[in-house]
Amino acid sequence: MDNISKEIGVIIKGRDEFLANRLFEQYHVVDILEELEDLSDENLFKFLRLCKDVNVAEIFEVCDEEFAVRISKSFNDFQLIEIFSHMKNSDVADLLGYLPTVRRKEILKIMKTSDSNILKMILSFDEDTAGGIMSTNFISLRENLTAQDALNKIKQISPETEIIDEIFITDYMHRLKGYVTLRTILTADDEDLLKDLYEQLNFYVYGRDDQEIAANLFTKYDLTVLPVLNQNKAILGVITSEDIIPVIEDELNEDMLAMHGVGNEDLDSGIVKSVKSRLPWLIINLLTAFLASSVVKQFEPTISKVVVLSVAMPIVTGMGGNSGSQTLSIVLTSLARGEISLKEDFNLIMKEIILGFLQGAVIGIITAGIFTMWSNNIYLAIILFLSMIGNMIIAGITGFLIPLLLDKFNIDPAVASSIFLTTFTDTCGFFIFLGLATIFLRHLV
């Protein structure tokens, strides 16, 4: 990376357009972007003005929102429109969405009407919907065309089209009927009609659908392209695997952050944002911790008589929490992919009960054996063994049911599940362990 940084310095100092554009032939645009982000605005603008529009377009396509806004300031509206001609409409729409409203309107006003209408249509969708991430660079043909007419059309359209392997077929009202591959058209007789060649489409999404629905379809059915329709089933655009990969990554990161109560925070977030993101969930965790502590307090006389219980009970609750988290992570992943529901998969709870029993028995035997050597008390070992089984069964049940119930009530399971799980495993773990200890108290003192 040091080489790129030095070369950029030489390019800026010498105002060398040739070297600036050769840089994009030598290095990947992502590596170049990492070095450009460290430049001052003045040097960044000097470098960008030496680059061809196609190379600036590459930078726009891989940079984040903040840097895209920085870059846009170095070009006037007409220059930006020239750069847009080298970008996919979906990426242009994203960039326009980052810009101030006044400038966005001015740019759309001076663009060609056909281009601005497409961009306005994409911008009408929220950025986290299927319509917000779709590309309009696809080919659709009427079903009454012959194979020869279709080939002629494809030759005209394909230079400006992203997807040509799959051709979408529509009726006279522009409603999507199916698709046909380019191979099929090439091998068909010239007079064959497309309506006799196309295959039915089993998967599609509507423009207002959440992008996560599209991501789930790609993941589950290993798709390469997914059409986006309006309510009349006319095709608006397509989502490709290239479009969906960032969505899958974003959804995964979002769920991971939500599970640990940190919202959309990242390493560069300011102190105030980090506090606002983390503190509310810490307070909720504190309140649930008091619930578990209140259970412990009820058994204070038992603990005061057998001090070794205070050493053993965190092991029971800790193992229950870990076991529940394993179930929780599997259910959350399946739920995100649409592979599980409370109504259809309730019988799976029996599997979690059996797993809880088996895992609890194994861990319980190990724990009981160690504490028998420490305390030389077989009754403490029995209490630990039974407590471990009981809490792991509860952990499996709650880890399975909590996210499904939250989802049923339209509460984000990734955000709230871990809090409820911790509360159940801690409270039940303490209650089972200390309750059994109270029953066997005369054998422990």
Coordinates of C-alpha atoms in Angstrom, one line a residue:
M1 CA 0.0 0.0 0.0
D2 CA 3.0 2.3 0.6
N3 CA 3.8 2.1 -3.1
I4 CA 0.3 3.4 -4.0
S5 CA 0.6 6.2 -1.6
K6 CA 3.9 7.3 -3.0
E7 CA 2.7 7.1 -6.5
I8 CA -0.4 9.2 -5.7
G9 CA 2.0 11.8 -4.2
V10 CA 4.1 11.8 -7.4
I11 CA 1.0 12.1 -9.5
I12 CA -0.4 15.0 -7.6
K13 CA 2.9 16.8 -7.5
G14 CA 3.5 16.4 -11.2
R15 CA -0.1 16.8 -12.3
D16 CA 0.4 13.7 -14.4
E17 CA -2.8 12.5 -16.1
F18 CA -1.1 9.5 -17.7
L19 CA 0.2 8.1 -14.4
A20 CA -3.1 8.8 -12.6
N21 CA -5.0 6.6 -15.0
R22 CA -2.3 4.0 -15.3
L23 CA -2.6 3.6 -11.5
F24 CA -6.0 2.0 -12.0
E25 CA -4.5 -0.6 -14.4
Q26 CA -1.8 -1.5 -11.9
Y27 CA -3.8 -1.7 -8.7
H28 CA -7.3 -2.7 -7.6
V29 CA -9.7 0.3 -7.1
V30 CA -10.4 -0.8 -3.5
D31 CA -6.6 -0.5 -2.7
I32 CA -6.5 2.9 -4.4
L33 CA -9.5 4.0 -2.4
E34 CA -7.9 3.2 0.9
E35 CA -5.1 5.6 0.2
L36 CA -7.3 8.3 -1.2
E37 CA -9.3 8.4 2.0
D38 CA -6.3 9.6 3.9
L39 CA -5.7 12.6 1.5
S40 CA -6.7 16.1 2.3
D41 CA -9.7 17.5 0.3
E42 CA -7.3 19.7 -1.7
N43 CA -5.0 16.8 -2.7
L44 CA -8.0 14.5 -3.3
F45 CA -9.6 17.0 -5.7
K46 CA -6.3 17.5 -7.5
F47 CA -5.9 13.7 -8.0
L48 CA -9.5 13.2 -9.2
R49 CA -9.3 15.9 -11.8
L50 CA -6.4 14.0 -13.4
C51 CA -8.5 10.8 -13.7
K52 CA -10.7 9.7 -16.5
D53 CA -14.5 9.6 -15.8
V54 CA -14.5 5.8 -16.0
N55 CA -11.9 5.6 -13.2
V56 CA -13.8 8.1 -11.0
A57 CA -16.9 6.0 -11.6
E58 CA -15.1 3.0 -10.3
I59 CA -14.3 4.9 -7.1
F60 CA -17.9 6.0 -6.7
E61 CA -19.0 2.3 -7.0
V62 CA -16.9 1.0 -4.1
C63 CA -16.7 4.0 -1.7
D64 CA -19.0 4.6 1.3
E65 CA -21.5 7.4 1.6
E66 CA -19.3 9.9 3.4
F67 CA -16.5 9.6 0.9
A68 CA -18.9 9.7 -2.1
V69 CA -20.1 13.1 -0.8
R70 CA -16.5 14.3 -0.5
I71 CA -15.7 13.3 -4.1
S72 CA -18.9 14.8 -5.5
K73 CA -17.8 18.3 -4.3
S74 CA -14.9 18.3 -6.7
F75 CA -17.2 18.1 -9.8
N76 CA -19.9 20.3 -11.1
D77 CA -23.3 18.8 -12.1
F78 CA -22.5 18.3 -15.8
Q79 CA -19.2 16.5 -14.9
L80 CA -21.1 14.2 -12.5
I81 CA -23.6 13.3 -15.2
E82 CA -20.7 12.3 -17.5
I83 CA -19.3 10.1 -14.7
F84 CA -22.7 8.6 -14.2
S85 CA -22.7 7.3 -17.8
H86 CA -20.1 4.8 -16.7
M87 CA -22.1 3.6 -13.7
K88 CA -25.0 1.3 -13.1
N89 CA -28.3 3.1 -12.5
S90 CA -28.6 1.5 -9.1
D91 CA -25.2 3.0 -8.0
V92 CA -26.1 6.4 -9.5
A93 CA -29.4 6.4 -7.6
D94 CA -27.5 5.5 -4.4
L95 CA -25.1 8.4 -5.0
L96 CA -27.9 10.9 -5.7
G97 CA -29.5 9.8 -2.5
Y98 CA -26.4 10.9 -0.6
L99 CA -26.4 14.4 -2.1
P100 CA -28.3 17.4 -0.7
T101 CA -31.9 17.6 -2.0
V102 CA -31.3 20.8 -3.9
R103 CA -28.3 19.5 -5.8
R104 CA -30.0 16.1 -6.5
K105 CA -33.0 17.9 -8.1
E106 CA -30.7 20.1 -10.2
I107 CA -28.8 17.1 -11.5
L108 CA -32.0 15.2 -12.4
K109 CA -33.4 18.4 -14.1
I110 CA -30.4 18.6 -16.5
M111 CA -30.2 14.9 -17.3
K112 CA -31.8 13.2 -20.3
T113 CA -35.5 12.6 -19.5
S114 CA -35.2 8.9 -20.0
D115 CA -32.3 8.6 -17.6
S116 CA -33.8 10.9 -14.9
N117 CA -37.2 9.0 -15.0
I118 CA -35.4 5.7 -14.3
L119 CA -33.4 7.3 -11.5
K120 CA -36.5 8.9 -10.0
M121 CA -38.2 5.6 -10.1
I122 CA -35.4 3.9 -8.2
L123 CA -35.2 6.8 -5.7
S124 CA -38.9 6.4 -5.0
F125 CA -38.1 3.2 -3.1
D126 CA -36.5 3.1 0.3
E127 CA -32.8 2.2 0.2
D128 CA -33.4 -1.1 2.1
T129 CA -36.1 -2.4 -0.3
A130 CA -35.7 -4.6 -3.4
G131 CA -36.5 -1.6 -5.6
G132 CA -33.8 0.4 -3.8
I133 CA -31.0 -2.1 -4.8
M134 CA -32.2 -3.2 -8.2
S135 CA -30.5 -2.6 -11.5
T136 CA -32.4 -1.4 -14.6
N137 CA -29.7 -2.6 -17.0
F138 CA -31.5 -5.7 -18.2
I139 CA -33.2 -6.9 -21.4
S140 CA -37.0 -7.6 -21.7
L141 CA -38.7 -8.6 -25.0
R142 CA -42.3 -9.1 -26.0
E143 CA -43.5 -12.7 -26.2
N144 CA -44.7 -12.3 -29.9
L145 CA -41.2 -11.7 -31.2
T146 CA -39.5 -14.4 -33.3
A147 CA -36.1 -15.7 -32.3
Q148 CA -34.5 -13.8 -35.2
D149 CA -36.1 -10.5 -34.2
A150 CA -35.1 -11.1 -30.6
L151 CA -31.4 -11.6 -31.6
N152 CA -31.5 -8.3 -33.6
K153 CA -32.9 -6.5 -30.6
I154 CA -30.3 -8.0 -28.2
K155 CA -27.5 -6.9 -30.5
Q156 CA -28.8 -3.3 -30.3
I157 CA -29.4 -3.3 -26.6
S158 CA -26.6 -5.5 -25.1
P159 CA -23.8 -2.9 -25.3
E160 CA -25.5 -0.9 -22.6
T161 CA -26.9 -3.8 -20.7
E162 CA -25.5 -5.6 -17.6
I163 CA -27.4 -8.9 -18.0
I164 CA -27.7 -10.7 -21.3
D165 CA -27.6 -14.3 -20.3
E166 CA -31.2 -14.3 -19.2
I167 CA -33.8 -12.4 -21.3
F168 CA -37.1 -11.6 -19.6
I169 CA -40.3 -12.0 -21.6
T170 CA -43.4 -9.8 -21.2
D171 CA -46.9 -9.6 -22.7
Y172 CA -48.4 -6.6 -24.5
M173 CA -49.2 -5.0 -21.1
H174 CA -45.5 -5.4 -20.0
R175 CA -46.4 -8.0 -17.4
L176 CA -43.6 -10.5 -16.8
K177 CA -44.3 -13.9 -18.3
G178 CA -41.0 -15.8 -17.9
Y179 CA -37.5 -15.8 -19.1
V180 CA -35.4 -17.4 -21.9
T181 CA -31.7 -17.9 -22.0
L182 CA -29.5 -16.4 -24.7
R183 CA -28.4 -20.0 -25.5
T184 CA -32.0 -21.0 -26.2
I185 CA -32.6 -18.1 -28.6
L186 CA -29.3 -18.8 -30.4
T187 CA -30.2 -22.5 -30.9
A188 CA -33.9 -21.9 -31.8
D189 CA -35.2 -21.7 -35.4
D190 CA -35.4 -18.1 -36.7
E191 CA -39.2 -18.2 -36.9
D192 CA -39.8 -19.7 -33.4
L193 CA -41.8 -17.3 -31.2
L194 CA -40.5 -16.3 -27.8
K195 CA -43.8 -17.3 -26.2
D196 CA -43.0 -20.9 -27.2
L197 CA -39.5 -20.7 -25.8
Y198 CA -39.7 -19.1 -22.4
E199 CA -39.7 -20.8 -19.0
Q200 CA -41.8 -19.9 -16.1
L201 CA -40.3 -17.7 -13.3
N202 CA -40.6 -19.3 -9.9
F203 CA -39.0 -16.5 -7.9
Y204 CA -39.5 -12.7 -8.0
V205 CA -40.0 -9.9 -5.5
Y206 CA -42.0 -6.6 -5.5
G207 CA -40.3 -3.3 -5.4
R208 CA -41.5 -2.5 -1.9
D209 CA -40.4 -5.8 -0.5
D210 CA -37.6 -5.7 2.1
Q211 CA -34.2 -6.4 0.6
E212 CA -33.8 -9.2 3.2
I213 CA -36.6 -11.1 1.4
A214 CA -34.5 -11.0 -1.8
A215 CA -31.3 -12.0 0.1
N216 CA -33.1 -15.0 1.5
L217 CA -34.3 -16.1 -1.9
F218 CA -30.7 -15.8 -3.3
T219 CA -29.3 -17.8 -0.4
K220 CA -31.9 -20.5 -0.3
Y221 CA -32.3 -21.2 -4.0
D222 CA -28.8 -20.2 -5.2
L223 CA -30.1 -17.7 -7.7
T224 CA -28.0 -15.6 -10.1
V225 CA -30.7 -13.0 -10.9
L226 CA -34.0 -12.0 -9.4
P227 CA -36.6 -9.8 -11.2
V228 CA -38.3 -6.9 -9.3
L229 CA -41.9 -6.3 -10.2
N230 CA -44.5 -3.6 -9.5
Q231 CA -48.0 -4.4 -8.3
N232 CA -49.2 -5.1 -11.9
K233 CA -46.4 -7.6 -12.3
A234 CA -44.6 -5.4 -14.8
I235 CA -40.8 -5.8 -14.5
L236 CA -39.1 -2.8 -13.0
G237 CA -35.5 -4.1 -12.7
V238 CA -33.4 -7.0 -11.6
I239 CA -31.2 -7.9 -8.6
T240 CA -28.0 -9.7 -9.3
S241 CA -25.8 -11.8 -7.0
E242 CA -23.4 -8.9 -7.2
D243 CA -26.1 -6.6 -5.8
I244 CA -27.2 -8.9 -3.1
I245 CA -23.7 -9.8 -1.5
P246 CA -23.4 -6.4 0.2
V247 CA -27.0 -6.8 1.5
I248 CA -26.3 -10.2 3.0
E249 CA -23.1 -8.8 4.7
D250 CA -25.1 -5.8 6.0
E251 CA -27.9 -7.9 7.3
L252 CA -25.4 -10.2 9.1
N253 CA -23.5 -7.3 10.6
E254 CA -26.8 -5.7 11.7
D255 CA -28.0 -8.8 13.4
M256 CA -24.7 -9.4 15.1
L257 CA -24.6 -5.8 16.4
A258 CA -28.3 -6.0 17.4
M259 CA -27.7 -9.3 19.4
H260 CA -25.2 -7.4 21.5
G261 CA -27.2 -4.2 21.9
V262 CA -24.9 -1.8 20.0
G263 CA -27.3 -0.8 17.1
N264 CA -25.5 0.6 14.1
E265 CA -22.4 1.6 15.9
D266 CA -18.9 1.1 14.4
L267 CA -15.3 1.7 15.5
D268 CA -15.4 5.2 14.2
S269 CA -18.5 6.2 16.0
G270 CA -18.3 9.1 18.4
I271 CA -18.5 8.9 22.2
V272 CA -22.1 10.3 22.3
K273 CA -23.4 7.9 19.6
S274 CA -21.7 4.9 21.3
V275 CA -23.2 5.8 24.7
K276 CA -26.7 6.2 23.2
S277 CA -26.3 2.9 21.4
R278 CA -25.1 0.8 24.3
L279 CA -26.4 2.4 27.5
P280 CA -30.2 1.6 27.1
W281 CA -29.5 -2.1 26.6
L282 CA -27.1 -2.2 29.6
I283 CA -29.8 -0.6 31.8
I284 CA -32.3 -3.3 30.6
N285 CA -29.7 -6.0 31.4
L286 CA -29.2 -4.4 34.8
L287 CA -32.9 -4.6 35.5
T288 CA -33.1 -8.3 34.5
A289 CA -30.0 -9.0 36.6
F290 CA -31.9 -7.7 39.6
L291 CA -34.6 -10.2 38.9
A292 CA -32.0 -13.1 39.0
S293 CA -30.5 -11.6 42.2
S294 CA -33.9 -11.5 43.9
V295 CA -34.1 -15.2 43.4
V296 CA -30.7 -15.7 45.0
K297 CA -31.7 -13.5 47.9
Q298 CA -34.7 -15.8 48.7
F299 CA -32.2 -18.6 49.3
E300 CA -29.8 -16.5 51.4
P301 CA -30.1 -18.7 54.5
T302 CA -29.2 -21.8 52.5
I303 CA -26.1 -20.1 50.9
S304 CA -25.0 -18.8 54.3
K305 CA -24.9 -22.4 55.7
V306 CA -23.2 -23.9 52.6
V307 CA -20.7 -21.4 51.3
V308 CA -19.5 -23.7 48.5
L309 CA -22.9 -23.2 46.8
S310 CA -21.8 -19.6 45.8
V311 CA -18.9 -21.1 44.0
A312 CA -21.0 -23.7 42.1
M313 CA -24.1 -21.7 41.1
P314 CA -22.4 -19.4 38.5
I315 CA -21.3 -22.6 36.6
V316 CA -24.9 -23.8 36.3
T317 CA -26.2 -20.5 35.0
G318 CA -23.2 -19.9 32.8
M319 CA -23.4 -23.2 31.1
G320 CA -27.2 -22.7 30.7
G321 CA -26.6 -19.4 29.0
N322 CA -24.0 -20.8 26.7
S323 CA -26.2 -23.7 25.7
G324 CA -29.2 -21.3 25.1
S325 CA -27.0 -19.0 23.0
Q326 CA -26.1 -21.9 20.7
T327 CA -29.8 -22.7 20.1
L328 CA -30.6 -19.0 19.7
S329 CA -28.0 -18.4 17.1
I330 CA -29.2 -21.3 15.0
V331 CA -32.9 -20.2 15.3
L332 CA -32.0 -16.6 14.4
T333 CA -30.1 -17.7 11.3
S334 CA -33.0 -19.9 10.2
L335 CA -35.5 -17.2 11.0
A336 CA -33.6 -14.6 8.9
R337 CA -33.6 -17.0 5.9
G338 CA -37.4 -17.7 6.3
E339 CA -36.7 -21.4 7.0
I340 CA -38.6 -21.7 10.3
S341 CA -41.8 -20.6 11.9
L342 CA -43.5 -21.1 15.2
K343 CA -46.6 -22.8 13.7
E344 CA -44.8 -25.2 11.3
D345 CA -41.7 -26.1 13.4
F346 CA -43.1 -26.4 16.9
N347 CA -42.2 -30.1 16.9
L348 CA -38.5 -29.2 16.8
I349 CA -38.8 -28.1 20.4
M350 CA -38.6 -31.8 21.4
K351 CA -35.2 -32.0 19.7
E352 CA -34.0 -29.1 22.0
I353 CA -35.4 -30.9 25.1
I354 CA -33.5 -34.1 24.2
L355 CA -30.3 -32.1 23.4
G356 CA -30.6 -30.2 26.7
F357 CA -31.0 -33.5 28.6
L358 CA -28.0 -35.2 26.9
Q359 CA -25.7 -32.1 27.1
G360 CA -26.8 -31.4 30.6
A361 CA -26.1 -35.0 31.6
V362 CA -22.6 -35.0 30.2
I363 CA -21.6 -31.5 31.5
G364 CA -23.3 -32.4 34.8
I365 CA -21.3 -35.6 35.2
I366 CA -18.0 -33.7 34.6
T367 CA -19.0 -30.8 37.0
A368 CA -20.2 -33.2 39.6
G369 CA -17.0 -35.2 39.5
I370 CA -14.8 -32.2 39.9
F371 CA -16.9 -30.8 42.9
T372 CA -16.9 -34.3 44.5
M373 CA -13.1 -34.2 44.6
W374 CA -13.2 -30.6 46.0
S375 CA -15.9 -31.0 48.6
N376 CA -16.1 -34.7 49.1
N377 CA -19.9 -34.5 49.2
I378 CA -21.9 -36.7 46.9
Y379 CA -25.1 -34.8 47.5
L380 CA -23.6 -31.6 46.1
A381 CA -22.6 -33.6 43.1
I382 CA -26.2 -34.9 42.7
I383 CA -27.5 -31.3 43.0
L384 CA -25.1 -30.1 40.3
F385 CA -25.9 -32.9 38.0
L386 CA -29.7 -32.4 38.2
S387 CA -29.4 -28.6 38.0
M388 CA -27.3 -28.8 34.9
I389 CA -29.8 -31.0 33.1
G390 CA -32.8 -28.9 34.2
N391 CA -31.2 -25.5 33.2
M392 CA -29.9 -26.8 29.9
I393 CA -33.4 -28.1 29.0
I394 CA -34.8 -24.7 29.9
A395 CA -32.1 -23.0 27.9
G396 CA -32.9 -25.1 24.8
I397 CA -36.6 -24.4 25.1
T398 CA -36.2 -20.7 25.6
G399 CA -33.5 -20.3 23.0
F400 CA -35.8 -21.9 20.5
L401 CA -39.1 -20.2 21.5
I402 CA -38.0 -16.7 22.4
P403 CA -37.0 -15.5 18.9
L404 CA -40.0 -17.2 17.3
L405 CA -42.4 -15.5 19.7
L406 CA -40.8 -12.1 19.3
D407 CA -41.0 -12.4 15.6
K408 CA -44.7 -13.3 15.8
F409 CA -45.3 -10.1 17.7
N410 CA -43.2 -8.1 15.2
I411 CA -40.4 -7.4 17.6
D412 CA -36.8 -7.8 16.2
P413 CA -35.7 -11.1 17.6
A414 CA -32.0 -10.2 17.0
V415 CA -32.3 -7.3 19.4
A416 CA -34.3 -8.6 22.3
S417 CA -33.7 -12.4 22.3
S418 CA -30.4 -12.5 24.2
I419 CA -31.8 -10.3 27.0
F420 CA -34.8 -12.6 27.6
L421 CA -32.6 -15.7 27.2
T422 CA -30.1 -14.5 29.9
T423 CA -33.0 -13.6 32.2
F424 CA -34.6 -17.1 31.9
T425 CA -31.4 -19.1 32.2
D426 CA -30.0 -17.1 35.1
T427 CA -33.3 -17.0 37.1
C428 CA -34.2 -20.6 36.4
G429 CA -30.7 -21.8 37.0
F430 CA -30.4 -20.1 40.4
F431 CA -33.9 -21.3 41.4
I432 CA -33.3 -25.0 40.4
F433 CA -29.8 -25.2 41.9
L434 CA -30.6 -23.4 45.2
G435 CA -34.0 -25.0 45.4
L436 CA -32.4 -28.5 45.3
A437 CA -29.7 -27.3 47.7
T438 CA -32.4 -26.3 50.2
I439 CA -34.1 -29.7 49.8
F440 CA -30.8 -31.5 50.5
L441 CA -29.6 -28.9 53.0
R442 CA -29.2 -31.3 55.9
H443 CA -26.9 -33.5 53.8
L444 CA -24.7 -30.5 52.8
V445 CA -23.9 -29.0 56.2

